Coordinates of C-alpha atoms and ligand atoms in Angstrom, one line a residue:
Chain A
M1 CA 42.0 -35.4 17.5
N2 CA 39.7 -35.2 14.4
D3 CA 42.0 -34.7 11.6
V4 CA 45.5 -34.9 10.4
L5 CA 45.1 -31.6 8.6
V6 CA 44.6 -29.8 11.8
N7 CA 47.8 -31.1 13.4
D8 CA 50.0 -31.4 10.4
S9 CA 51.3 -27.9 10.0
K10 CA 53.2 -28.5 6.8
N11 CA 49.9 -28.8 5.0
I12 CA 48.6 -25.5 6.3
N13 CA 49.0 -22.4 4.2
T14 CA 49.1 -19.6 6.7
N15 CA 51.1 -17.3 4.4
G16 CA 49.9 -13.7 4.2
K17 CA 47.7 -13.7 7.3
A18 CA 46.7 -10.1 6.5
T19 CA 45.5 -11.1 3.0
H20 CA 43.4 -13.8 4.6
T21 CA 41.8 -11.5 7.1
Y22 CA 38.3 -10.0 6.8
D23 CA 35.9 -8.3 9.1
A24 CA 33.4 -11.2 8.8
I25 CA 33.3 -14.7 7.5
V26 CA 30.1 -16.4 6.4
V27 CA 30.1 -20.2 5.9
G28 CA 27.6 -21.2 3.1
S29 CA 25.9 -19.1 0.4
G30 CA 22.4 -20.6 0.5
I31 CA 19.3 -18.9 1.8
S32 CA 20.6 -17.9 5.2
G33 CA 24.3 -17.4 4.2
G34 CA 23.2 -15.1 1.3
W35 CA 21.3 -13.0 3.8
A36 CA 24.2 -12.8 6.2
A37 CA 26.4 -11.7 3.4
K38 CA 24.0 -9.0 2.2
E39 CA 23.5 -7.6 5.7
L40 CA 27.2 -7.6 6.6
C41 CA 28.2 -6.0 3.3
D42 CA 25.5 -3.4 3.6
K43 CA 26.8 -2.5 7.0
G44 CA 30.3 -1.9 5.5
L45 CA 32.1 -5.0 6.7
K46 CA 34.6 -6.7 4.4
T47 CA 33.0 -10.1 4.2
L48 CA 34.3 -13.4 3.0
V49 CA 31.7 -16.0 1.9
L50 CA 33.1 -19.6 1.9
E51 CA 31.1 -22.0 -0.2
R52 CA 32.0 -25.6 -0.7
G53 CA 30.4 -26.0 -4.1
R54 CA 31.0 -24.5 -7.5
D55 CA 30.0 -21.0 -8.5
V56 CA 26.5 -20.6 -10.0
Q57 CA 25.9 -17.1 -11.5
H58 CA 22.4 -15.8 -12.1
L59 CA 21.3 -16.4 -15.7
K60 CA 24.7 -17.5 -16.9
D61 CA 24.7 -20.8 -15.0
Y62 CA 21.1 -21.9 -15.5
P63 CA 21.6 -24.1 -18.6
T64 CA 18.0 -25.4 -18.7
M65 CA 16.1 -22.3 -17.9
N66 CA 14.6 -21.8 -21.4
L67 CA 14.5 -25.3 -22.6
R68 CA 11.2 -26.9 -23.6
R69 CA 10.5 -30.4 -22.4
W70 CA 11.1 -31.9 -25.8
E71 CA 14.5 -30.1 -26.0
L72 CA 15.8 -32.2 -23.1
P73 CA 17.4 -35.5 -24.0
H74 CA 14.9 -37.6 -22.0
S75 CA 12.0 -35.1 -22.0
G76 CA 12.9 -34.2 -18.5
S77 CA 13.0 -37.7 -17.0
I78 CA 15.8 -39.2 -14.9
T79 CA 17.2 -42.3 -16.5
L80 CA 16.9 -45.7 -14.9
Q81 CA 20.7 -45.8 -14.4
Q82 CA 20.7 -42.4 -12.7
K83 CA 17.9 -43.6 -10.4
V84 CA 19.8 -46.7 -9.5
N85 CA 22.9 -44.7 -8.8
N86 CA 21.0 -42.1 -6.8
P87 CA 18.0 -43.7 -5.0
L88 CA 17.9 -41.1 -2.4
I89 CA 18.0 -37.9 -4.4
S90 CA 15.7 -39.4 -7.0
K91 CA 12.9 -39.1 -4.4
A92 CA 13.3 -35.4 -4.0
A93 CA 10.5 -33.2 -5.3
G94 CA 11.5 -31.3 -8.4
Y95 CA 14.6 -33.5 -9.1
D96 CA 14.5 -34.2 -12.8
E97 CA 16.6 -33.9 -15.9
A98 CA 16.2 -30.1 -16.0
T99 CA 17.2 -29.5 -12.3
Q100 CA 19.5 -32.4 -11.4
H101 CA 22.7 -30.3 -11.6
F102 CA 21.5 -28.4 -8.5
F103 CA 21.2 -31.4 -6.3
V104 CA 24.0 -33.4 -4.5
K105 CA 24.3 -36.9 -6.0
D106 CA 24.1 -39.8 -3.4
E107 CA 27.6 -41.2 -4.0
E108 CA 29.4 -37.8 -4.0
H109 CA 28.7 -37.0 -0.4
P110 CA 27.9 -40.1 1.7
Y111 CA 26.5 -40.0 5.2
I112 CA 25.6 -42.9 7.6
Q113 CA 21.9 -43.5 8.2
E114 CA 21.5 -45.3 11.5
K115 CA 17.7 -44.9 10.7
P116 CA 16.4 -44.1 7.3
F117 CA 16.7 -40.3 6.8
D118 CA 16.7 -38.5 3.4
W119 CA 19.1 -35.7 3.5
I120 CA 18.5 -33.5 0.4
R121 CA 21.4 -31.1 -0.3
G122 CA 22.5 -28.6 -2.8
Y123 CA 26.2 -27.9 -2.8
Q124 CA 26.8 -24.8 -5.0
V125 CA 26.7 -21.1 -4.7
G126 CA 23.1 -20.4 -3.8
G127 CA 22.7 -23.7 -2.0
K128 CA 19.1 -24.9 -1.9
S129 CA 17.8 -21.4 -2.6
L130 CA 17.8 -22.4 -6.3
T131 CA 15.5 -25.4 -5.8
W132 CA 13.4 -24.6 -2.7
G133 CA 9.6 -24.6 -2.8
R134 CA 9.5 -20.8 -2.0
S135 CA 6.7 -21.1 0.6
C136 CA 7.0 -18.4 3.2
Q137 CA 4.5 -18.4 6.1
R138 CA 5.2 -16.5 9.3
W139 CA 5.2 -18.2 12.7
S140 CA 2.7 -17.0 15.2
D141 CA 3.2 -16.7 18.9
W142 CA 1.3 -20.0 19.3
D143 CA 4.3 -21.6 17.7
F144 CA 7.0 -19.7 19.6
S145 CA 5.3 -20.4 23.0
A146 CA 4.2 -24.0 22.3
P147 CA 7.3 -25.7 23.8
L148 CA 6.9 -23.7 27.0
R149 CA 3.1 -24.2 27.2
Y150 CA 3.1 -27.9 26.4
G151 CA 6.4 -28.8 28.0
Y152 CA 8.6 -30.0 25.2
A153 CA 12.1 -29.0 24.1
V154 CA 13.0 -25.7 25.8
D155 CA 11.4 -22.3 25.7
W156 CA 12.3 -20.2 22.7
P157 CA 14.2 -17.1 23.9
V158 CA 12.3 -15.0 21.3
R159 CA 8.6 -14.2 20.7
Y160 CA 6.7 -13.1 17.6
N161 CA 7.1 -9.4 18.4
D162 CA 10.9 -9.8 18.4
I163 CA 10.9 -11.2 14.9
A164 CA 7.9 -9.4 13.3
P165 CA 9.9 -6.3 12.1
W166 CA 12.5 -8.6 10.7
Y167 CA 10.0 -10.7 8.8
S168 CA 8.7 -7.4 7.3
Y169 CA 12.2 -6.3 6.4
V170 CA 12.9 -9.6 4.6
E171 CA 9.5 -9.9 2.9
Q172 CA 9.8 -6.5 1.4
F173 CA 13.2 -7.3 -0.1
I174 CA 12.6 -10.8 -1.4
G175 CA 9.0 -10.2 -2.5
V176 CA 6.3 -12.5 -1.1
C177 CA 2.9 -12.8 -2.6
G178 CA -0.1 -13.4 -0.5
S179 CA -3.5 -12.2 0.8
R180 CA -4.1 -10.4 4.1
E181 CA -6.4 -12.7 6.1
N182 CA -6.0 -11.8 9.7
I183 CA -5.6 -15.4 10.8
E184 CA -4.2 -15.9 14.3
S185 CA -2.1 -19.0 13.6
M186 CA -0.5 -17.4 10.5
P187 CA 0.1 -13.7 10.8
D188 CA -0.1 -11.5 7.7
G189 CA 3.0 -9.9 6.2
E190 CA 4.1 -7.3 3.7
F191 CA 2.6 -9.0 0.7
L192 CA 2.6 -8.4 -3.0
P193 CA -0.8 -9.3 -4.6
P194 CA -1.8 -13.0 -4.2
M195 CA -2.0 -15.5 -7.0
E196 CA -5.6 -16.3 -8.1
F197 CA -7.7 -19.3 -7.0
N198 CA -9.2 -21.5 -9.7
C199 CA -12.9 -22.5 -9.5
V200 CA -12.5 -25.7 -7.6
E201 CA -10.3 -23.9 -5.0
E202 CA -12.9 -21.2 -4.7
H203 CA -15.5 -23.8 -4.1
F204 CA -13.4 -25.7 -1.5
K205 CA -12.6 -22.5 0.3
K206 CA -16.3 -21.7 0.8
V207 CA -17.1 -25.2 2.0
I208 CA -14.4 -25.6 4.6
W209 CA -15.1 -22.1 6.0
D210 CA -18.9 -22.7 6.2
Q211 CA -18.5 -26.2 7.7
Y212 CA -15.3 -26.2 9.7
Q213 CA -14.4 -22.5 10.1
R214 CA -11.1 -23.3 8.6
N215 CA -9.3 -21.1 6.2
Y216 CA -8.2 -21.9 2.6
I217 CA -5.8 -19.2 1.4
P218 CA -3.6 -18.5 -1.5
G219 CA -0.1 -19.7 -0.7
R220 CA 2.5 -17.1 0.5
L221 CA 5.5 -17.6 -1.7
A222 CA 8.6 -15.7 -2.6
H223 CA 7.3 -14.7 -6.1
I224 CA 7.3 -11.2 -7.4
T225 CA 3.7 -10.7 -8.6
E226 CA 4.0 -6.9 -8.8
P227 CA 7.6 -5.6 -8.8
K228 CA 8.5 -2.7 -6.5
E229 CA 11.5 -0.4 -6.8
I230 CA 13.5 -2.6 -4.5
H231 CA 13.1 -5.5 -6.8
G232 CA 14.1 -3.5 -9.9
Q233 CA 17.2 -2.5 -8.0
Q234 CA 18.1 -6.2 -7.7
G235 CA 17.5 -6.7 -11.4
R236 CA 14.5 -8.8 -10.8
A237 CA 11.2 -8.7 -12.6
Q238 CA 7.7 -10.1 -12.4
C239 CA 7.0 -13.8 -12.1
Q240 CA 5.8 -15.0 -15.6
N241 CA 4.0 -18.1 -14.3
R242 CA 6.2 -20.4 -16.2
D243 CA 6.4 -22.9 -13.2
L244 CA 9.9 -23.9 -14.2
C245 CA 11.4 -22.3 -11.1
M246 CA 13.8 -24.9 -9.9
R247 CA 15.9 -24.5 -13.1
G248 CA 16.7 -20.9 -12.1
C249 CA 14.5 -18.1 -13.3
P250 CA 15.5 -15.8 -16.2
F251 CA 13.3 -13.1 -14.8
G252 CA 14.5 -13.4 -11.2
G253 CA 10.8 -13.9 -10.5
Y254 CA 11.4 -16.0 -7.4
F255 CA 13.8 -15.4 -4.6
S256 CA 17.2 -17.1 -4.7
S257 CA 20.6 -16.0 -3.2
N258 CA 21.9 -16.1 -6.8
A259 CA 19.3 -13.6 -8.1
S260 CA 19.0 -11.4 -5.1
T261 CA 21.2 -11.3 -2.0
L262 CA 24.6 -12.3 -3.5
P263 CA 24.7 -9.9 -6.4
W264 CA 23.4 -7.2 -4.0
A265 CA 26.2 -7.9 -1.6
N266 CA 28.7 -7.9 -4.5
R267 CA 27.6 -4.5 -5.6
T268 CA 28.7 -3.0 -2.2
G269 CA 32.3 -3.8 -3.1
N270 CA 32.6 -5.5 0.3
L271 CA 32.0 -9.1 -0.8
T272 CA 34.6 -11.8 -1.5
L273 CA 33.0 -15.1 -2.6
R274 CA 35.2 -18.1 -2.6
P275 CA 33.6 -21.2 -4.1
H276 CA 35.2 -24.7 -3.8
S277 CA 36.0 -23.9 -0.2
V278 CA 35.0 -26.7 2.2
V279 CA 35.0 -25.3 5.7
H280 CA 36.6 -27.9 8.0
S281 CA 36.2 -26.3 11.4
V282 CA 36.3 -23.0 13.4
I283 CA 39.6 -22.0 14.9
Y284 CA 39.3 -21.2 18.6
D285 CA 41.9 -19.1 20.4
E286 CA 42.3 -20.2 24.0
Q287 CA 44.0 -16.9 25.1
K288 CA 41.5 -14.6 23.4
Q289 CA 38.7 -16.9 24.3
K290 CA 37.0 -16.4 21.0
A291 CA 37.0 -17.8 17.5
T292 CA 39.6 -16.2 15.2
G293 CA 38.8 -17.8 11.9
V294 CA 38.1 -21.0 10.0
R295 CA 40.1 -23.8 8.4
V296 CA 39.2 -24.4 4.7
I297 CA 40.0 -27.3 2.4
D298 CA 40.1 -26.3 -1.2
A299 CA 37.8 -28.7 -3.0
L300 CA 39.9 -28.7 -6.1
T301 CA 43.5 -28.8 -4.8
K302 CA 42.7 -30.3 -1.3
E303 CA 45.1 -27.7 0.2
T304 CA 44.2 -26.4 3.6
T305 CA 44.1 -22.7 4.2
E306 CA 43.0 -20.5 7.2
Y307 CA 40.9 -17.4 7.0
F308 CA 40.5 -14.9 9.9
A309 CA 37.7 -12.5 11.0
D310 CA 36.1 -10.8 14.0
I311 CA 32.7 -12.3 13.4
I312 CA 31.8 -15.7 12.0
F313 CA 28.4 -16.8 10.7
I314 CA 27.8 -20.5 10.2
N315 CA 25.1 -21.0 7.6
A316 CA 26.0 -24.3 6.0
S317 CA 22.4 -25.6 6.4
A318 CA 21.2 -27.3 9.6
L319 CA 23.1 -30.7 9.5
N320 CA 26.3 -29.4 7.9
T321 CA 26.4 -26.6 10.5
N322 CA 26.2 -29.3 13.2
L323 CA 29.0 -31.2 11.4
I324 CA 31.3 -28.2 11.3
L325 CA 30.8 -27.2 14.9
L326 CA 31.1 -30.8 16.2
N327 CA 34.3 -31.0 14.2
S328 CA 35.6 -27.7 15.7
T329 CA 37.5 -29.2 18.6
S330 CA 40.1 -27.6 20.9
T331 CA 41.5 -28.2 24.4
R332 CA 38.8 -25.9 25.7
F333 CA 36.1 -27.5 23.6
P334 CA 36.9 -31.2 23.2
N335 CA 33.3 -32.1 22.1
G336 CA 32.7 -29.3 19.6
L337 CA 32.7 -25.5 19.7
G338 CA 30.6 -24.2 22.6
N339 CA 29.4 -27.7 23.4
D340 CA 29.9 -27.7 27.2
N341 CA 26.5 -29.3 27.9
G342 CA 27.0 -32.1 25.4
L343 CA 23.7 -31.3 23.7
M344 CA 25.1 -30.3 20.3
G345 CA 23.7 -32.6 17.6
K346 CA 20.7 -33.6 19.7
Y347 CA 17.1 -32.6 19.5
I348 CA 17.1 -32.8 15.7
C349 CA 13.6 -32.3 14.3
F350 CA 12.2 -32.1 10.8
H351 CA 8.9 -31.7 9.0
N352 CA 6.6 -34.7 8.5
Y353 CA 5.3 -35.0 4.9
R354 CA 4.0 -38.5 5.2
G355 CA 0.3 -37.8 4.6
S356 CA -1.1 -36.8 1.2
M357 CA -4.4 -37.3 -0.6
N358 CA -6.2 -36.7 -3.8
A359 CA -9.8 -36.4 -5.0
T360 CA -11.9 -35.8 -8.1
F361 CA -14.6 -33.1 -8.3
E362 CA -17.4 -33.5 -10.7
G363 CA -18.8 -30.5 -12.6
M364 CA -17.4 -27.1 -13.5
E365 CA -16.2 -28.6 -16.7
D366 CA -16.8 -25.4 -18.7
Q367 CA -14.0 -23.7 -16.6
Y368 CA -10.3 -23.8 -16.9
Y369 CA -7.3 -21.8 -15.7
K370 CA -5.2 -19.3 -17.5
V371 CA -1.6 -19.7 -16.3
R372 CA 0.9 -22.2 -15.0
R373 CA 0.6 -20.9 -11.5
A374 CA 3.8 -21.7 -9.6
T375 CA 2.2 -21.5 -6.2
E376 CA -0.3 -23.5 -4.2
C377 CA -2.9 -23.0 -1.5
V378 CA -2.7 -23.4 2.2
I379 CA -4.9 -24.4 5.1
P380 CA -3.2 -22.9 8.1
N381 CA -2.7 -25.0 11.2
F382 CA -5.9 -25.6 13.2
R383 CA -4.5 -28.0 15.8
N384 CA -3.3 -27.3 19.4
L385 CA -3.4 -23.6 19.1
K386 CA -4.8 -22.1 22.3
K387 CA -5.0 -25.4 24.1
L388 CA -3.9 -29.0 23.7
E389 CA -6.9 -30.5 22.1
A390 CA -5.5 -33.4 20.0
D391 CA -4.0 -36.7 21.1
F392 CA -0.6 -35.5 19.8
L393 CA 1.7 -32.5 20.3
G394 CA 2.3 -29.9 17.6
G395 CA 0.4 -28.8 14.5
Y396 CA 0.4 -29.2 10.8
V397 CA -0.2 -27.0 7.8
I398 CA -1.8 -28.4 4.7
F399 CA -0.7 -27.5 1.2
S400 CA -3.3 -28.0 -1.5
G401 CA -4.3 -27.1 -5.0
G402 CA -6.9 -27.8 -7.7
Y403 CA -6.1 -28.9 -11.2
R404 CA -7.7 -30.2 -14.3
S405 CA -6.7 -33.8 -14.8
N406 CA -6.3 -35.6 -18.1
K407 CA -9.1 -37.6 -19.6
I408 CA -9.3 -41.3 -19.1
Y409 CA -8.4 -42.1 -22.7
S410 CA -10.0 -44.9 -24.6
T411 CA -7.8 -46.3 -27.3
A412 CA -10.7 -48.2 -28.7
A413 CA -10.6 -46.1 -31.9
G414 CA -6.9 -46.8 -32.3
I415 CA -4.3 -44.1 -32.4
G416 CA -5.5 -42.0 -35.3
A417 CA -7.2 -38.6 -35.5
A418 CA -10.0 -39.6 -33.0
F419 CA -7.4 -40.4 -30.4
K420 CA -5.6 -37.1 -31.0
E421 CA -9.0 -35.3 -30.7
E422 CA -9.6 -37.0 -27.4
L423 CA -6.2 -36.0 -26.1
S424 CA -7.0 -32.4 -26.5
E425 CA -9.9 -32.5 -24.0
P426 CA -9.2 -31.8 -20.4
G427 CA -10.5 -34.3 -17.8
A428 CA -12.3 -33.8 -14.5
W429 CA -11.2 -31.4 -11.8
G430 CA -8.9 -32.8 -9.2
M431 CA -7.5 -31.6 -5.9
Y432 CA -4.6 -32.7 -3.8
M433 CA -3.5 -32.0 -0.2
Y434 CA -0.4 -32.9 1.7
M435 CA 0.6 -32.2 5.2
Q436 CA 3.7 -30.4 6.6
G437 CA 3.7 -31.5 10.3
E438 CA 5.8 -30.4 13.2
T439 CA 7.9 -33.1 14.8
I440 CA 8.7 -32.9 18.5
P441 CA 12.5 -32.5 19.2
K442 CA 13.9 -35.2 21.5
A443 CA 17.4 -36.0 22.6
S444 CA 17.4 -39.5 20.9
N445 CA 16.9 -37.9 17.5
H446 CA 20.5 -36.8 16.9
V447 CA 23.4 -36.5 14.6
R448 CA 27.0 -37.2 15.5
L449 CA 30.4 -37.7 13.8
S450 CA 31.8 -41.0 12.8
D451 CA 35.0 -42.0 14.6
T452 CA 36.2 -44.1 11.8
E453 CA 34.8 -43.0 8.5
K454 CA 35.8 -39.8 6.6
D455 CA 34.9 -38.2 3.3
R456 CA 37.3 -37.4 0.5
F457 CA 38.3 -34.2 2.3
G458 CA 39.2 -35.9 5.5
M459 CA 36.0 -34.6 7.3
P460 CA 34.3 -37.2 9.5
L461 CA 31.1 -38.6 8.0
L462 CA 27.9 -37.5 9.7
I463 CA 25.8 -40.2 11.3
T464 CA 22.1 -39.5 11.3
S465 CA 19.9 -41.2 13.9
V466 CA 16.6 -39.5 13.3
G467 CA 13.2 -41.3 13.1
Y468 CA 9.5 -41.0 13.5
D469 CA 7.6 -41.7 16.8
E470 CA 4.1 -42.3 17.9
N471 CA 3.3 -38.6 18.0
D472 CA 4.1 -38.4 14.3
D473 CA 1.9 -41.5 13.6
K474 CA -1.0 -39.9 15.4
M475 CA -0.6 -36.6 13.6
V476 CA -0.6 -38.3 10.2
H477 CA -3.7 -40.2 11.2
D478 CA -5.4 -37.0 12.2
F479 CA -4.5 -35.3 8.9
L480 CA -5.7 -38.2 6.8
E481 CA -9.0 -38.2 8.8
Q482 CA -9.6 -34.4 8.6
G483 CA -8.5 -34.2 5.0
Q484 CA -10.9 -36.8 3.8
A485 CA -13.7 -35.3 5.8
M486 CA -13.1 -31.9 4.2
F487 CA -12.8 -33.4 0.7
K488 CA -16.1 -35.3 1.3
S489 CA -17.9 -32.2 2.5
A490 CA -16.9 -30.4 -0.7
G491 CA -18.2 -33.3 -2.8
G492 CA -14.8 -34.9 -3.6
V493 CA -15.0 -38.5 -4.9
N494 CA -12.4 -41.2 -5.7
I495 CA -10.5 -40.0 -2.6
Q496 CA -7.1 -41.6 -2.5
V497 CA -5.0 -41.3 0.7
N498 CA -1.4 -42.1 1.2
D499 CA 0.9 -42.4 4.2
S500 CA 4.4 -42.6 2.6
R501 CA 6.4 -43.0 5.8
S502 CA 9.2 -41.2 4.0
H503 CA 10.8 -38.1 5.6
R504 CA 11.1 -36.2 2.4
D505 CA 8.3 -37.2 0.1
W506 CA 8.2 -33.6 -0.8
I507 CA 5.2 -32.4 -2.7
F508 CA 4.6 -35.9 -4.0
M509 CA 1.0 -35.3 -4.9
R510 CA 1.8 -32.0 -6.4
W511 CA 4.2 -33.6 -8.8
V512 CA 1.7 -36.3 -9.7
A513 CA -0.8 -33.5 -10.5
Y514 CA 1.9 -31.6 -12.3
A515 CA 2.7 -34.6 -14.5
W516 CA -0.9 -35.0 -15.4
D517 CA -1.1 -31.3 -16.1
M518 CA 2.0 -31.3 -18.3
I519 CA 0.4 -33.8 -20.6
L520 CA -2.4 -31.3 -21.3
K521 CA -0.1 -28.3 -21.4
L522 CA 2.2 -29.9 -23.9
R523 CA -0.5 -29.6 -26.5
C524 CA -0.4 -25.8 -26.3
Chain B
M1 CA 16.6 -28.7 12.0
G2 CA 18.0 -28.2 15.4
G3 CA 21.0 -29.6 17.1
I4 CA 22.4 -26.2 18.0
R5 CA 19.2 -24.8 19.5
M6 CA 18.5 -21.4 20.9
G7 CA 17.4 -21.0 24.5
H8 CA 17.7 -18.9 27.6
D9 CA 19.9 -21.2 29.6
P10 CA 23.5 -22.3 28.6
Q11 CA 22.9 -25.6 30.5
T12 CA 20.1 -26.6 28.1
S13 CA 20.8 -24.8 24.8
L14 CA 23.8 -23.8 22.7
L15 CA 22.7 -20.3 21.3
N16 CA 21.3 -17.2 23.1
K17 CA 18.4 -15.1 21.8
W18 CA 20.8 -13.4 19.3
N19 CA 21.8 -16.7 17.7
Q20 CA 25.2 -16.3 19.4
L21 CA 27.0 -19.3 20.9
H22 CA 26.7 -19.0 24.7
H23 CA 30.3 -19.9 25.1
C24 CA 31.9 -18.3 22.0
K25 CA 30.3 -15.0 21.4
N26 CA 31.7 -14.1 18.0
V27 CA 30.2 -17.2 16.4
F28 CA 26.6 -17.0 15.2
V29 CA 24.4 -19.8 13.8
T30 CA 21.3 -18.6 11.9
D31 CA 20.4 -21.5 9.8
G32 CA 18.1 -24.4 10.6
A33 CA 20.5 -25.7 13.3
C34 CA 19.3 -23.0 15.6
M35 CA 15.7 -24.2 15.7
T36 CA 14.4 -24.9 19.2
S37 CA 11.3 -26.5 17.7
T38 CA 10.1 -26.8 14.1
G39 CA 6.7 -25.2 14.1
N40 CA 4.5 -26.3 11.2
Q41 CA 5.4 -23.4 8.8
S42 CA 8.0 -23.5 6.1
P43 CA 11.1 -22.4 7.9
S44 CA 13.4 -20.5 5.6
I45 CA 11.8 -17.1 5.9
L46 CA 12.4 -17.4 9.7
Y47 CA 16.1 -18.2 9.1
M48 CA 16.3 -15.1 6.9
A49 CA 14.7 -12.9 9.6
L50 CA 16.8 -14.3 12.4
T51 CA 19.9 -13.8 10.2
A52 CA 19.2 -10.1 9.5
R53 CA 18.4 -9.6 13.2
A54 CA 21.6 -11.3 14.3
V55 CA 23.8 -9.4 11.9
N56 CA 22.3 -6.1 13.1
Y57 CA 23.2 -7.2 16.7
A58 CA 26.6 -8.5 15.8
V59 CA 27.7 -5.4 14.0
T60 CA 26.4 -3.2 16.8
Q61 CA 28.4 -5.2 19.4
L62 CA 31.5 -5.2 17.2
K63 CA 31.4 -1.4 16.9
K64 CA 31.0 -1.2 20.7
G65 CA 34.1 -3.3 21.0
E66 CA 32.1 -6.1 22.7
L67 CA 33.0 -8.9 20.2
Ligands
LIG1 C1 12.8 -29.6 -2.7 C2 12.8 -28.7 -1.5 C3 11.8 -27.8 -1.4 C4 11.8 -26.9 -0.3 N1 10.8 -26.0 -0.1 C5 10.8 -25.1 0.8 C6 9.8 -24.1 1.0 O1 8.8 -24.1 0.2 N2 9.9 -23.2 2.0 C7 10.9 -23.2 2.9 O2 10.9 -22.4 3.8 N3 11.9 -24.1 2.8 C8 11.9 -25.0 1.8 N4 12.9 -25.9 1.7 C9 14.0 -25.9 2.7 C10 15.0 -24.8 2.3 O3 15.6 -25.2 1.1 C11 16.0 -24.7 3.4 O4 15.4 -24.4 4.6 C12 17.0 -23.6 3.1 O5 17.7 -23.7 1.9 C13 18.0 -23.5 4.2 O6 18.9 -22.5 4.0 P1 20.4 -22.6 4.5 O7 21.1 -21.3 4.2 O8 20.4 -23.0 5.9 O9 21.0 -23.8 3.6 P2 21.3 -24.0 2.1 O10 20.4 -23.2 1.3 O11 21.2 -25.5 1.9 O12 22.7 -23.5 1.9 C14 23.8 -24.1 2.6 C15 25.1 -23.8 1.8 O13 26.2 -24.2 2.6 C16 27.1 -24.9 1.8 N5 28.0 -25.7 2.7 C17 27.6 -26.8 3.4 N6 28.7 -27.3 4.1 C18 29.7 -26.5 3.9 C19 31.0 -26.4 4.3 N7 31.5 -27.4 5.1 N8 31.8 -25.4 3.9 C20 31.4 -24.5 3.1 N9 30.1 -24.5 2.6 C21 29.3 -25.4 3.0 C22 26.3 -25.7 0.9 O14 27.0 -26.0 -0.3 C23 25.2 -24.7 0.6 O15 25.4 -23.9 -0.6 C24 12.9 -26.9 0.6 C25 13.9 -27.8 0.4 C26 13.9 -28.7 -0.6 C27 15.0 -29.7 -0.8

């Protein structure tokens, strides 16, 4: 029903079934697919990883990893033409001239937005693991039990204790820096030493603990601050605080599939990685009553091939996994594989980054910081933990950091030596905060397949119908109120607040701060 | 996130507690599609943990001849 390729047997290359048979198939090589590959290969299963994008090998395929800003054709900026061609992706945090090759361009992979929804993707070996923000906080039982306690979605079939040992297992392997804090809403993990606070962060931490009993902690990020043997075995070394992570790290200082899980899986001899392999659907065998394999369209030749295995892991990232399974139709499952209840594609939820703010802090001008710390600080969620106390459901975490801004330059003296001198002076301390808020899953926020429109591989286009609601508005309001109050308590002035109403205004304030910061650093 | 959520009941969810499709047991979903709710934390480390846990289960079941 979905595609000619499925029914048109002359296009299907089923030659040599044996050579196309593995113990396990993993669809996607990003953060989750890389882990599936590593674990399956470690357990001795011959594993085929199918990845729709091109190959990206650690070090070899990071063309910008060692470039200075002035060595890039446009000093790192995206050109106006590129912005016009790619309005959506141009909004993504970290998307710039040095990282753009790891993001999907708008026109290459269209989807249909019934409501505005920014879908940021990375189609290559490693997926978004190359460009992710590397933040790694654990869930607490307050989070796993919230739907049951407050009556939304359905109950999670797992609790913190089921997952805790696996969190530890993963943290030890990937390397997560952080401090042990004993905070109920954000359990501690197996941490490498935390990154340091700067003086304005130290000050802020003290104030919000004294006045609000809220925590301000060093971010928990997948950075190796002190390499252990397991990291050496992966060929990864200590984070050098270059803060150029999204280009790919020459030291393997942060976790990516490319630096870590995929080469590890490869060394077992059990891995076959096939790039340029767009998985079309899962093949269901009505007699055996199970899946037998997947249909793949070669992205270069457009030829369709089938691969077979006992176990299939779908790790194509949330929305693409929905697309693949909705597209996996058979007589038994006319609405998508396993979709008897018709709920597949529904209850889509996301994180709300609408709220952000910035403030200036006077004083402490004799202090500075030493490194380009690639991490930020965190205020763990303090809303709706033990009981529902806000006028909205869910909670939010706040990311934050302090920085030295640039001076407000006066060009009164012209652009000579005096101006240069002025440029070399750092300005006042500043701080930013932005929220990462829970959104409440509901049936009306959904994705589905287009009946009429297809992509260049003959796959139906995904329609996204996902938007904000009143609960989100209230949460943003609360963050803006609480954030300002905390800034004021700590002596922050010139507080600027922003509700962007964009789904993915990722780390907006951080990049504003970063841009300011760069101006100063470029001197060095 | 979500769309192929985990849950106890095949009537109201797509995946069981091992990230296995209720109605097609040898297919596992361990990326963001499995999320029943989003929480407020950055999600990827949870996907990694759920993945390692699901692989462990899948391989055990396979060896027992249950998949
Ligand atoms: C700018 C940015 C910052 C982020 N920061 C953080 C953070 O700090 N912390 C955090 O936890 N998360 C963060 N995230 C989210 C994080 O990147 C994702 O949660 C994570 O990458 C999801 O892992 P995944 O394996 O599901 O998908 P991905 O890493 O996206 O990998 C999916 C792979 O599947 C492939 N694929 C897709 N469709 C098919 C198909 N049909 N056939 C074959 N292959 C296919 C893709 O090409 C891709 O390689 C951030 C995301 C962005 C964009």
